[in-house]
Amino acid sequence: MQNIPTVQSTAGLRRTIRRINFVLRPLQLMEERNKKYGDFYQVKFKDAPPTIMTSNPQAIEDIFTTSPDKFDVGIGNKGLNFLLGNHSLILLDGKTHKNRRRLLMPSFHGESLQESSNEIVSITNKICNTWQTDKPFKVRPPMQEITLRVIFNVVLGIDSAEKYERLRVLLTQLLETFNNPFSSLLIFFPSLQKDWGKFSPWGRFVRLKSEIRQLIYSEIQERRDLLASGKLDSRDIFSLLISAKDENGESLTNEELHDQLITLLFAGHETTASALGWLFYWTHYLPEVKEKLLLELASLGENPDHIAINNLPYLDAVISETLRIYPIASAAFGRIITKPISLMGHTIEPRTWILASIYSLHHREDLYPDPKQFKPERFLERIYSPYEYMPFGGGNRRCLGSALALLEMKLVTATILQRFELELVSKRLMSPVRRGITIAPPASFKMVVTKRNK
Ligand code: HEM
């Protein structure tokens, strides 16, 4: 890989500064490097193989269409096992990964998904009923509560809200550990993961995690007993997993069930809550966008049908633009090459990491003129290929919950915009910040209800 522009390896303090920079200023760092090295460059490390960073659509197409037996992904995500566990779908590779994806996929698509529509709207109404006029509120907590209740519903079943209240509160508290750029350093510097007692950040995390584990294990036992007595009749994902057999005809172990459930609960709500936060920000930062949305919604009449909302073109374009301008994941999972492949005329050797930058791809001038401007119309004027626009990644690791996330964003937005008139508390341009492994609106982002319509 001689001729690829190269960010040279660093050591000691400079290396630490580089990593801190990556955690605290991920988007600025990507922009600076794109300017200096282009859309296909490598970052060298002293004691590890290089990482190729790319935002070139051709390279991205080649990576996403390469046979999955030429790279691993799960092993590169092993830094997340402290949160998700070793059996998490996100940490798996090969046949087991393929098998588990095949098992879970149908629950997140088609008919199963449409059945969630009523619940999404009713959960949204329930949470928003508590909003009072003229009292500014932080946008994150209600959005997070909506998305967490929705994913509980999909994964744990229809009557989950009250039954799992304790679990819901614990999961929210656990994720608050990484709710700002500085606390996110805990994830990227394992040496900071020290239990100094229950008041230290890591000590608190460890205790919350252990209580969550116990709650999930006792639920697993309860459902196993129901299965054994022939009384397990629910159609949620938890029941599906309890009844499933692995590739050897064996039931999934308690440990695997725990890890898969935790993965779906976490991956299935944090991301969507951040996306909803941006959606409300942009639609109120740019009043003309909100006006157009309201006109489109009004064209459906009173009490619009959920399928009709899901098919609205301007709402769809606003959501696409929201996920373009600040994608929740700044890059797709790393692909670690296991057999030599050819990419952009170079032979890429095994053990090389390839990172496709979603943020840099979405900010290419040639694809998105004025990339820093929020312009939903671009998605009405042009159809982008999956290698030009990829908020949910791609290939064999493409986000499992993309259809659920999009449906949720549409129904939550339509429900809230029809019932309330909202305003931003601060009219200033808001910048994204790191939140754990994702990029999100700042936790301090506030809005205020100025009028209730219903
Ligand atoms: C706006 C919301 C969301 C965004 C932006 C998002 C984004 C992503 C991205 C970028 C990836 C990595 C894909 C790759 O490397 O190619 C991913 C993976 C994943 N997402 Fe999402 N996601 C969202 C919502 C959800 C929801 C609602 C679920 C529901 C369970 C979910 C579950 C997953 C899972 C399980 C994976 C791992 C897939 C695998 O390794 O095979 N995500 N997501």
Short mmCIF file of C-alpha atoms and ligand atoms in Angstrom, two decimals, residues 64 73-74 77 88-92 97 101 104 108 151 155 237 263-276 323 327-335 358 390-406 408-409, ligand 1:
data_model
loop_
_atom_site.label_atom_id
_atom_site.label_comp_id
_atom_site.label_asym_id
_atom_site.label_seq_id
_atom_site.Cartn_x
_atom_site.Cartn_y
_atom_site.Cartn_z
CA PHE A 64 -19.91 -3.66 0.91
CA VAL A 73 -16.24 -7.31 11.84
CA GLY A 74 -17.32 -8.69 15.20
CA ASN A 77 -16.03 -4.56 18.00
CA SER A 88 -23.86 -9.96 21.02
CA LEU A 89 -24.74 -9.98 17.31
CA ILE A 90 -22.44 -6.98 16.94
CA LEU A 91 -19.45 -9.02 18.21
CA LEU A 92 -20.13 -12.14 16.12
CA HIS A 97 -23.43 -14.06 12.83
CA ARG A 101 -29.17 -12.20 11.75
CA LEU A 104 -33.84 -11.73 14.03
CA PHE A 108 -37.78 -5.92 12.24
CA ILE A 151 -38.00 -1.19 21.62
CA VAL A 155 -38.32 -7.05 21.94
CA ILE A 237 -38.41 -11.32 19.95
CA THR A 263 -27.78 -5.48 22.27
CA LEU A 264 -31.21 -4.98 20.77
CA LEU A 265 -32.38 -2.82 23.66
CA PHE A 266 -29.32 -0.55 23.50
CA ALA A 267 -28.80 -0.40 19.72
CA GLY A 268 -32.54 -0.03 19.25
CA HIS A 269 -33.17 3.16 21.18
CA GLU A 270 -30.12 5.42 21.81
CA THR A 271 -29.54 5.97 18.10
CA THR A 272 -33.18 6.70 17.25
CA ALA A 273 -33.52 9.08 20.23
CA SER A 274 -30.54 11.12 18.94
CA ALA A 275 -31.98 11.15 15.41
CA LEU A 276 -35.33 12.41 16.73
CA LEU A 323 -29.44 11.44 8.97
CA PRO A 327 -25.16 10.70 10.87
CA ILE A 328 -25.53 9.10 14.31
CA ALA A 329 -22.63 6.73 13.55
CA SER A 330 -19.79 8.74 12.01
CA ALA A 331 -18.34 5.56 10.45
CA ALA A 332 -19.51 2.03 9.71
CA PHE A 333 -18.05 -0.82 11.79
CA GLY A 334 -14.44 -1.59 10.85
CA ARG A 335 -13.96 -4.36 8.30
CA ILE A 358 -20.33 7.95 6.80
CA MET A 390 -25.49 5.16 4.07
CA PRO A 391 -26.68 6.31 7.52
CA PHE A 392 -27.29 2.65 8.41
CA GLY A 393 -24.00 1.25 7.03
CA GLY A 394 -24.22 -1.52 4.45
CA GLY A 395 -23.50 -5.02 3.20
CA ASN A 396 -23.85 -7.98 5.57
CA ARG A 397 -23.71 -5.73 8.68
CA ARG A 398 -26.28 -3.16 7.59
CA CYS A 399 -28.33 -1.94 10.54
CA LEU A 400 -30.90 -4.54 11.59
CA GLY A 401 -33.35 -1.92 12.85
CA SER A 402 -33.26 0.66 10.01
CA ALA A 403 -36.91 0.11 8.99
CA LEU A 404 -38.09 0.35 12.60
CA ALA A 405 -36.02 3.52 13.18
CA LEU A 406 -37.46 5.22 10.06
CA GLU A 408 -40.60 5.46 14.42
CA MET A 409 -39.11 8.80 13.35
C1 HEM B 1 -31.57 6.23 13.48
C2 HEM B 1 -31.33 5.10 14.08
C3 HEM B 1 -30.19 4.16 13.77
C4 HEM B 1 -29.00 4.39 13.13
C5 HEM B 1 -28.50 5.70 12.52
C6 HEM B 1 -28.26 3.12 13.11
C7 HEM B 1 -27.03 2.94 12.50
C8 HEM B 1 -26.35 1.74 12.46
C9 HEM B 1 -25.07 1.55 11.80
C10 HEM B 1 -24.28 2.62 11.06
C11 HEM B 1 -24.71 0.24 11.96
C12 HEM B 1 -23.42 -0.43 11.46
C13 HEM B 1 -23.63 -0.95 10.06
C14 HEM B 1 -22.36 -1.30 9.29
O1 HEM B 1 -21.27 -1.30 9.86
O2 HEM B 1 -22.46 -1.58 8.09
C15 HEM B 1 -25.77 -0.41 12.73
C16 HEM B 1 -25.77 -1.72 13.12
C17 HEM B 1 -26.76 -2.31 13.89
N1 HEM B 1 -27.95 -1.72 14.30
FE1 HEM B 1 -28.54 0.20 13.97
N2 HEM B 1 -29.01 2.17 13.75
C18 HEM B 1 -30.20 2.75 14.16
C19 HEM B 1 -31.27 2.13 14.80
C20 HEM B 1 -31.30 0.80 15.17
C21 HEM B 1 -32.45 0.13 15.73
C22 HEM B 1 -33.84 0.74 15.99
C23 HEM B 1 -32.07 -1.16 15.98
C24 HEM B 1 -32.99 -2.20 16.55
C25 HEM B 1 -32.68 -3.28 17.11
C26 HEM B 1 -30.67 -1.30 15.56
C27 HEM B 1 -29.90 -2.45 15.65
C28 HEM B 1 -28.66 -2.63 15.05
C29 HEM B 1 -27.91 -3.88 15.13
C30 HEM B 1 -28.33 -5.14 15.89
C31 HEM B 1 -26.73 -3.69 14.38
C32 HEM B 1 -25.61 -4.70 14.15
C33 HEM B 1 -25.85 -5.47 12.85
C34 HEM B 1 -24.81 -6.57 12.60
O3 HEM B 1 -23.72 -6.50 13.17
O4 HEM B 1 -25.12 -7.48 11.82
N3 HEM B 1 -30.24 -0.10 15.07
N4 HEM B 1 -26.76 0.53 13.00
#
